[in-house]
Amino acid sequence: MGLFNTLPTFQRGIHPGDFKDLTRHLPIERMPFSAELTIPLSQHLGAPSKPRVKVGDTVQRGQLIAEPGGFVSIGQHAPVTGTVTAIEPRPHPTGRMVESIIIATDPFSPQTFYNEHPMDWEALSPRELISLIQHGGFVGLGGAAFPTHVKLSVPEGKHARFLIVNGVECEPYLTSDHRVMLEEYDDLFYGIRILQKILDVRQVYIGVENNKEDAIEVLRNHVPDDMACEVIALETKYPQGAEKMLIEAVLHREVPSGKLPIDVEVVVNNSGTITGIGHMFRFGQPLIERVVTVTGPGIKRPANVRVPIGTPLTELLNFCGGITDDTRQILFGGPMMGAPQARLDVPILKGTSGILCLTENEINVREEYPCIRCLRCVDVCPVGLNPSRLGALAKSRDYEHMLDFHVMDCVECGSCSYICPSNIPLVQRFRVAKGLLREQQARNKAS
Amino acid sequence: MFRKTLEIGTSPHIISGNSTDTIMRNVVYALLPVAAYAVYVFGLAALLLLITALGACLLTEYMLNRWAGNPSPLNDWSVTITGLLYGLTLPPHLPLWMVFLGGVFGVAFGKFIFGGLGYNVFNPALVGRAFIQAAFPVAITTWMTPFTADRFAHIPSSTLTLPFLEPVYDITSGATPLALMKFEHHTTDVYQLVMGMTSGSTGETSALLIVLGGLYLIARRMMDWRIPVALLGAVYILSTFFHFIDPTRYPDGLFMLFSGGLMLGAIFMATDMVASPITHAGAALYGVLIGIMVYVIRVWGGLPEGVMYAILFGNAVSPHIDNFIRPRVYGTGKKRSLS
């Protein structure tokens, strides 16, 4: 270890404070079941799930209540034993109303899990394993909520050589992946074996930033002897958890523009997701709960909580002592990419990695100035874009021209907006532009 | 229980420390010692000149934006920098009416017609100075001796010349070190240059304070050090090379670095973010190009000083540099090694 020994990382990026001290040392705790849970049929990217239950049905904890509505869709399960009281549109953390299954919890049920047999996964084919993961309701728990089985379904003619476990958790404040790696590494390594079988991959890397030294040590000490798995300590830098950046950091490979990780023989999955998969194959329990970091200066008792999917946000906030009077913003997710909430009667979703309560002191209420071409955004963009130029093009609605400046390669990490001294909402402009360009491309294809 | 208003808005929800007005304000702080020393060296003439320059720029910015219906941009501090810099580049006893006219011209035609802050192609302070250079070529090359005994008691008559009249100079005028070098082959001692004991523009004489201001901004990460380093490096290397070949014809590197407006230009004007390239590599190239241009004008051109034109030239090529030098986009171009 020399003085200038540097840890692997990607190019550029930013160093926001990590603010993880609020919860990094707090063991995962369980919260009581709420009286009523709301399971949106769409809490993932892709087609909504199709209900398999009717109003009035009694459901058991872990029972399938909605099946995949297509290939890019997943199953949903009852997080509690209880009764279906309604299937109707309810407020959703995206701000829309989304068709949801409402379950009233049976107050007298012991809520024990009804099927605790380990599955004999070694006897199953990769195709069967993928189907189990889809019906088990798995999505990327890091926040994107992209159905996991889709990423594991390698297209014909392509082959994965490496599995990268994403234990980076580069969003400030969040510690749920950190605690899960520390406390549930058994399930993680179990899940890795299943993914190895599905993908026919031998070499595994677990990428963890060096602000989680305890997790790095625990994982290194528990890698099974027969598993080709290396735990890689990475420099702490945002957005290292972005798939493309993590591949660059770990393997020094770049995913070609417009392609997927599998095109460079890599599959990346979030550590929490793989832990959940391992848990399901060990104990039969599908994705009905997840660990959520409830944190920020606006929450009275920050905590890492195991929350049943569909728990109302208010219940979770109350469990954590409630919010302070000066709370001004509540986010689903971290401060860099999280979604602000306008109302509190929304449920916790599968993709909800954290609830962040911010006060006046943290939130961005700064005045916007013209771009002064200070080059900070160019200096931090992990993709190597020129956000200043793209921002100007977006402002003049010259979307076509933005294609020449590779707007479609933007990973929407928000580093440019974070660093911009003029407080220009750069990444937001790029999201809008990308959406419009995609629509236009779809229209062109159709005509 | 939860009756309160929650902020929504788009991610990211946190941003980093420095805002544009903070950066601009700090540039003003960095310039204040230079301005104060200028007043100490040149007395009341410099004080009146700086106030007039600043006033002309602020007033023009305010009036034009009011006329255009824009919110007042004075709170971003950028025009304050323009006003100060513009004043600091002028000869200390330039008639105030000329100072005022150039300030109006610089802000109106160097900044406002391009669309205001962020859209100007050229550094507005230099546009103002270029206007003076073209309109009043004699006045802007007439220099005042520093440290005159009565500089705090007496306002030079040229300063108070009535509008549109030719100035009359009542004090001894001194040639600048660069003019001495160019026309009389006399080199000034570097110590005198660093400490600002020579004739010259109001704010260009003390290289020391200018460098300190630059170091302050670089330390606070409010200035790209690559531009001054590349620019000064190019000038130093070129002059050392030619000095080595023929010491009688070509002045040495240190003299070139510390004379004239080079320090002020390299540190405070070439670094105008708006008018310089947006990549580090581009910024370095831009610095080198300006450095070469400064040397060429000073040594082989007809003028003793070339910093202003060299920077304006750099401003003009800056957008083209940005078109040629772009960061490589992830996943495109050069293929990375497959391990």
PDB file of N, CA, C and O in Angstrom, chain A residues 39-76:
ATOM      1  N   ILE A  39     -50.771  -2.677  -2.359  1.00  0.00           N
ATOM      2  CA  ILE A  39     -49.809  -3.280  -3.288  1.00  0.00           C
ATOM      3  C   ILE A  39     -50.112  -2.776  -4.692  1.00  0.00           C
ATOM      4  O   ILE A  39     -51.014  -3.293  -5.359  1.00  0.00           O
ATOM      5  N   PRO A  40     -49.392  -1.768  -5.184  1.00  0.00           N
ATOM      6  CA  PRO A  40     -49.645  -1.300  -6.542  1.00  0.00           C
ATOM      7  C   PRO A  40     -49.294  -2.408  -7.552  1.00  0.00           C
ATOM      8  O   PRO A  40     -48.304  -3.111  -7.364  1.00  0.00           O
ATOM      9  N   LEU A  41     -50.104  -2.537  -8.588  1.00  0.00           N
ATOM     10  CA  LEU A  41     -49.825  -3.566  -9.595  1.00  0.00           C
ATOM     11  C   LEU A  41     -48.658  -3.136 -10.472  1.00  0.00           C
ATOM     12  O   LEU A  41     -48.112  -3.916 -11.227  1.00  0.00           O
ATOM     13  N   SER A  42     -48.292  -1.868 -10.385  1.00  0.00           N
ATOM     14  CA  SER A  42     -47.158  -1.377 -11.143  1.00  0.00           C
ATOM     15  C   SER A  42     -46.199  -0.717 -10.162  1.00  0.00           C
ATOM     16  O   SER A  42     -46.386   0.418  -9.760  1.00  0.00           O
ATOM     17  N   GLN A  43     -45.206  -1.460  -9.725  1.00  0.00           N
ATOM     18  CA  GLN A  43     -44.170  -0.858  -8.889  1.00  0.00           C
ATOM     19  C   GLN A  43     -42.812  -1.227  -9.463  1.00  0.00           C
ATOM     20  O   GLN A  43     -41.813  -1.309  -8.769  1.00  0.00           O
ATOM     21  N   HIS A  44     -42.800  -1.446 -10.765  1.00  0.00           N
ATOM     22  CA  HIS A  44     -41.589  -1.859 -11.468  1.00  0.00           C
ATOM     23  C   HIS A  44     -41.652  -1.265 -12.865  1.00  0.00           C
ATOM     24  O   HIS A  44     -42.700  -0.770 -13.283  1.00  0.00           O
ATOM     25  N   LEU A  45     -40.549  -1.336 -13.592  1.00  0.00           N
ATOM     26  CA  LEU A  45     -40.559  -0.915 -14.992  1.00  0.00           C
ATOM     27  C   LEU A  45     -41.162  -2.055 -15.802  1.00  0.00           C
ATOM     28  O   LEU A  45     -40.841  -3.209 -15.588  1.00  0.00           O
ATOM     29  N   GLY A  46     -42.053  -1.743 -16.729  1.00  0.00           N
ATOM     30  CA  GLY A  46     -42.648  -2.772 -17.568  1.00  0.00           C
ATOM     31  C   GLY A  46     -44.157  -2.845 -17.369  1.00  0.00           C
ATOM     32  O   GLY A  46     -44.769  -1.945 -16.788  1.00  0.00           O
ATOM     33  N   ALA A  47     -44.750  -3.945 -17.850  1.00  0.00           N
ATOM     34  CA  ALA A  47     -46.208  -4.080 -17.821  1.00  0.00           C
ATOM     35  C   ALA A  47     -46.688  -4.304 -16.391  1.00  0.00           C
ATOM     36  O   ALA A  47     -46.012  -4.960 -15.603  1.00  0.00           O
ATOM     37  N   PRO A  48     -47.890  -3.779 -16.035  1.00  0.00           N
ATOM     38  CA  PRO A  48     -48.439  -4.017 -14.696  1.00  0.00           C
ATOM     39  C   PRO A  48     -48.738  -5.507 -14.497  1.00  0.00           C
ATOM     40  O   PRO A  48     -48.973  -6.234 -15.465  1.00  0.00           O
ATOM     41  N   SER A  49     -48.715  -5.928 -13.233  1.00  0.00           N
ATOM     42  CA  SER A  49     -49.092  -7.306 -12.935  1.00  0.00           C
ATOM     43  C   SER A  49     -50.610  -7.439 -13.030  1.00  0.00           C
ATOM     44  O   SER A  49     -51.340  -6.453 -12.925  1.00  0.00           O
ATOM     45  N   LYS A  50     -51.083  -8.731 -13.228  1.00  0.00           N
ATOM     46  CA  LYS A  50     -52.537  -8.971 -13.337  1.00  0.00           C
ATOM     47  C   LYS A  50     -53.042  -9.594 -12.051  1.00  0.00           C
ATOM     48  O   LYS A  50     -52.528 -10.616 -11.609  1.00  0.00           O
ATOM     49  N   PRO A  51     -54.094  -9.008 -11.438  1.00  0.00           N
ATOM     50  CA  PRO A  51     -54.573  -9.542 -10.158  1.00  0.00           C
ATOM     51  C   PRO A  51     -55.062 -10.981 -10.299  1.00  0.00           C
ATOM     52  O   PRO A  51     -55.678 -11.349 -11.308  1.00  0.00           O
ATOM     53  N   ARG A  52     -54.800 -11.776  -9.281  1.00  0.00           N
ATOM     54  CA  ARG A  52     -55.310 -13.155  -9.242  1.00  0.00           C
ATOM     55  C   ARG A  52     -56.303 -13.325  -8.098  1.00  0.00           C
ATOM     56  O   ARG A  52     -56.725 -14.443  -7.812  1.00  0.00           O
ATOM     57  N   VAL A  53     -56.623 -12.240  -7.400  1.00  0.00           N
ATOM     58  CA  VAL A  53     -57.547 -12.327  -6.277  1.00  0.00           C
ATOM     59  C   VAL A  53     -58.703 -11.366  -6.507  1.00  0.00           C
ATOM     60  O   VAL A  53     -58.619 -10.478  -7.350  1.00  0.00           O
ATOM     61  N   LYS A  54     -59.813 -11.593  -5.760  1.00  0.00           N
ATOM     62  CA  LYS A  54     -60.974 -10.705  -5.840  1.00  0.00           C
ATOM     63  C   LYS A  54     -61.174 -10.043  -4.487  1.00  0.00           C
ATOM     64  O   LYS A  54     -60.663 -10.512  -3.465  1.00  0.00           O
ATOM     65  N   VAL A  55     -61.966  -8.974  -4.509  1.00  0.00           N
ATOM     66  CA  VAL A  55     -62.318  -8.314  -3.252  1.00  0.00           C
ATOM     67  C   VAL A  55     -63.044  -9.326  -2.370  1.00  0.00           C
ATOM     68  O   VAL A  55     -63.906 -10.062  -2.845  1.00  0.00           O
ATOM     69  N   GLY A  56     -62.658  -9.402  -1.127  1.00  0.00           N
ATOM     70  CA  GLY A  56     -63.278 -10.332  -0.189  1.00  0.00           C
ATOM     71  C   GLY A  56     -62.458 -11.596   0.030  1.00  0.00           C
ATOM     72  O   GLY A  56     -62.668 -12.312   1.012  1.00  0.00           O
ATOM     73  N   ASP A  57     -61.510 -11.884  -0.883  1.00  0.00           N
ATOM     74  CA  ASP A  57     -60.678 -13.080  -0.735  1.00  0.00           C
ATOM     75  C   ASP A  57     -59.802 -12.984   0.510  1.00  0.00           C
ATOM     76  O   ASP A  57     -59.293 -11.904   0.837  1.00  0.00           O
ATOM     77  N   THR A  58     -59.600 -14.115   1.155  1.00  0.00           N
ATOM     78  CA  THR A  58     -58.618 -14.189   2.230  1.00  0.00           C
ATOM     79  C   THR A  58     -57.287 -14.591   1.606  1.00  0.00           C
ATOM     80  O   THR A  58     -57.234 -15.456   0.738  1.00  0.00           O
ATOM     81  N   VAL A  59     -56.215 -13.907   1.999  1.00  0.00           N
ATOM     82  CA  VAL A  59     -54.907 -14.239   1.429  1.00  0.00           C
ATOM     83  C   VAL A  59     -53.927 -14.579   2.557  1.00  0.00           C
ATOM     84  O   VAL A  59     -54.041 -14.063   3.673  1.00  0.00           O
ATOM     85  N   GLN A  60     -53.013 -15.494   2.250  1.00  0.00           N
ATOM     86  CA  GLN A  60     -51.972 -15.877   3.202  1.00  0.00           C
ATOM     87  C   GLN A  60     -50.714 -15.087   2.927  1.00  0.00           C
ATOM     88  O   GLN A  60     -50.426 -14.730   1.772  1.00  0.00           O
ATOM     89  N   ARG A  61     -49.934 -14.828   3.944  1.00  0.00           N
ATOM     90  CA  ARG A  61     -48.663 -14.121   3.775  1.00  0.00           C
ATOM     91  C   ARG A  61     -47.769 -14.907   2.813  1.00  0.00           C
ATOM     92  O   ARG A  61     -47.530 -16.096   3.013  1.00  0.00           O
ATOM     93  N   GLY A  62     -47.329 -14.237   1.736  1.00  0.00           N
ATOM     94  CA  GLY A  62     -46.465 -14.880   0.748  1.00  0.00           C
ATOM     95  C   GLY A  62     -47.226 -15.483  -0.418  1.00  0.00           C
ATOM     96  O   GLY A  62     -46.621 -15.949  -1.384  1.00  0.00           O
ATOM     97  N   GLN A  63     -48.549 -15.408  -0.379  1.00  0.00           N
ATOM     98  CA  GLN A  63     -49.363 -15.977  -1.462  1.00  0.00           C
ATOM     99  C   GLN A  63     -49.307 -15.070  -2.693  1.00  0.00           C
ATOM    100  O   GLN A  63     -49.313 -13.843  -2.569  1.00  0.00           O
ATOM    101  N   LEU A  64     -49.294 -15.699  -3.886  1.00  0.00           N
ATOM    102  CA  LEU A  64     -49.305 -14.911  -5.129  1.00  0.00           C
ATOM    103  C   LEU A  64     -50.661 -14.231  -5.258  1.00  0.00           C
ATOM    104  O   LEU A  64     -51.695 -14.887  -5.214  1.00  0.00           O
ATOM    105  N   ILE A  65     -50.668 -12.900  -5.390  1.00  0.00           N
ATOM    106  CA  ILE A  65     -51.953 -12.204  -5.557  1.00  0.00           C
ATOM    107  C   ILE A  65     -52.074 -11.559  -6.936  1.00  0.00           C
ATOM    108  O   ILE A  65     -53.142 -11.121  -7.334  1.00  0.00           O
ATOM    109  N   ALA A  66     -50.952 -11.486  -7.656  1.00  0.00           N
ATOM    110  CA  ALA A  66     -51.011 -10.969  -9.030  1.00  0.00           C
ATOM    111  C   ALA A  66     -49.900 -11.647  -9.807  1.00  0.00           C
ATOM    112  O   ALA A  66     -48.802 -11.867  -9.279  1.00  0.00           O
ATOM    113  N   GLU A  67     -50.186 -11.989 -11.047  1.00  0.00           N
ATOM    114  CA  GLU A  67     -49.170 -12.678 -11.843  1.00  0.00           C
ATOM    115  C   GLU A  67     -48.571 -11.737 -12.872  1.00  0.00           C
ATOM    116  O   GLU A  67     -49.139 -10.672 -13.158  1.00  0.00           O
ATOM    117  N   PRO A  68     -47.428 -12.104 -13.437  1.00  0.00           N
ATOM    118  CA  PRO A  68     -46.786 -11.214 -14.405  1.00  0.00           C
ATOM    119  C   PRO A  68     -47.736 -10.872 -15.558  1.00  0.00           C
ATOM    120  O   PRO A  68     -48.433 -11.758 -16.057  1.00  0.00           O
ATOM    121  N   GLY A  69     -47.745  -9.620 -15.971  1.00  0.00           N
ATOM    122  CA  GLY A  69     -48.608  -9.188 -17.061  1.00  0.00           C
ATOM    123  C   GLY A  69     -47.890  -9.220 -18.400  1.00  0.00           C
ATOM    124  O   GLY A  69     -48.300  -8.558 -19.347  1.00  0.00           O
ATOM    125  N   GLY A  70     -46.816  -9.975 -18.502  1.00  0.00           N
ATOM    126  CA  GLY A  70     -46.036 -10.045 -19.729  1.00  0.00           C
ATOM    127  C   GLY A  70     -44.631 -10.478 -19.373  1.00  0.00           C
ATOM    128  O   GLY A  70     -44.353 -10.795 -18.209  1.00  0.00           O
ATOM    129  N   PHE A  71     -43.736 -10.485 -20.376  1.00  0.00           N
ATOM    130  CA  PHE A  71     -42.365 -10.907 -20.050  1.00  0.00           C
ATOM    131  C   PHE A  71     -41.688  -9.880 -19.136  1.00  0.00           C
ATOM    132  O   PHE A  71     -41.081 -10.234 -18.129  1.00  0.00           O
ATOM    133  N   VAL A  72     -41.825  -8.586 -19.501  1.00  0.00           N
ATOM    134  CA  VAL A  72     -41.225  -7.561 -18.645  1.00  0.00           C
ATOM    135  C   VAL A  72     -42.248  -7.181 -17.579  1.00  0.00           C
ATOM    136  O   VAL A  72     -42.830  -6.098 -17.581  1.00  0.00           O
ATOM    137  N   SER A  73     -42.502  -8.109 -16.677  1.00  0.00           N
ATOM    138  CA  SER A  73     -43.448  -7.896 -15.590  1.00  0.00           C
ATOM    139  C   SER A  73     -43.186  -8.977 -14.553  1.00  0.00           C
ATOM    140  O   SER A  73     -42.465  -9.939 -14.829  1.00  0.00           O
ATOM    141  N   ILE A  74     -43.759  -8.795 -13.366  1.00  0.00           N
ATOM    142  CA  ILE A  74     -43.410  -9.686 -12.263  1.00  0.00           C
ATOM    143  C   ILE A  74     -44.649 -10.098 -11.484  1.00  0.00           C
ATOM    144  O   ILE A  74     -45.724  -9.524 -11.663  1.00  0.00           O
ATOM    145  N   GLY A  75     -44.493 -11.091 -10.620  1.00  0.00           N
ATOM    146  CA  GLY A  75     -45.573 -11.484  -9.723  1.00  0.00           C
ATOM    147  C   GLY A  75     -45.593 -10.585  -8.496  1.00  0.00           C
ATOM    148  O   GLY A  75     -44.600  -9.953  -8.153  1.00  0.00           O
ATOM    149  N   GLN A  76     -46.761 -10.487  -7.860  1.00  0.00           N
ATOM    150  CA  GLN A  76     -46.888  -9.738  -6.599  1.00  0.00           C
ATOM    151  C   GLN A  76     -47.482 -10.691  -5.568  1.00  0.00           C
ATOM    152  O   GLN A  76     -48.276 -11.564  -5.898  1.00  0.00           O
TER     153      GLN A  76
END
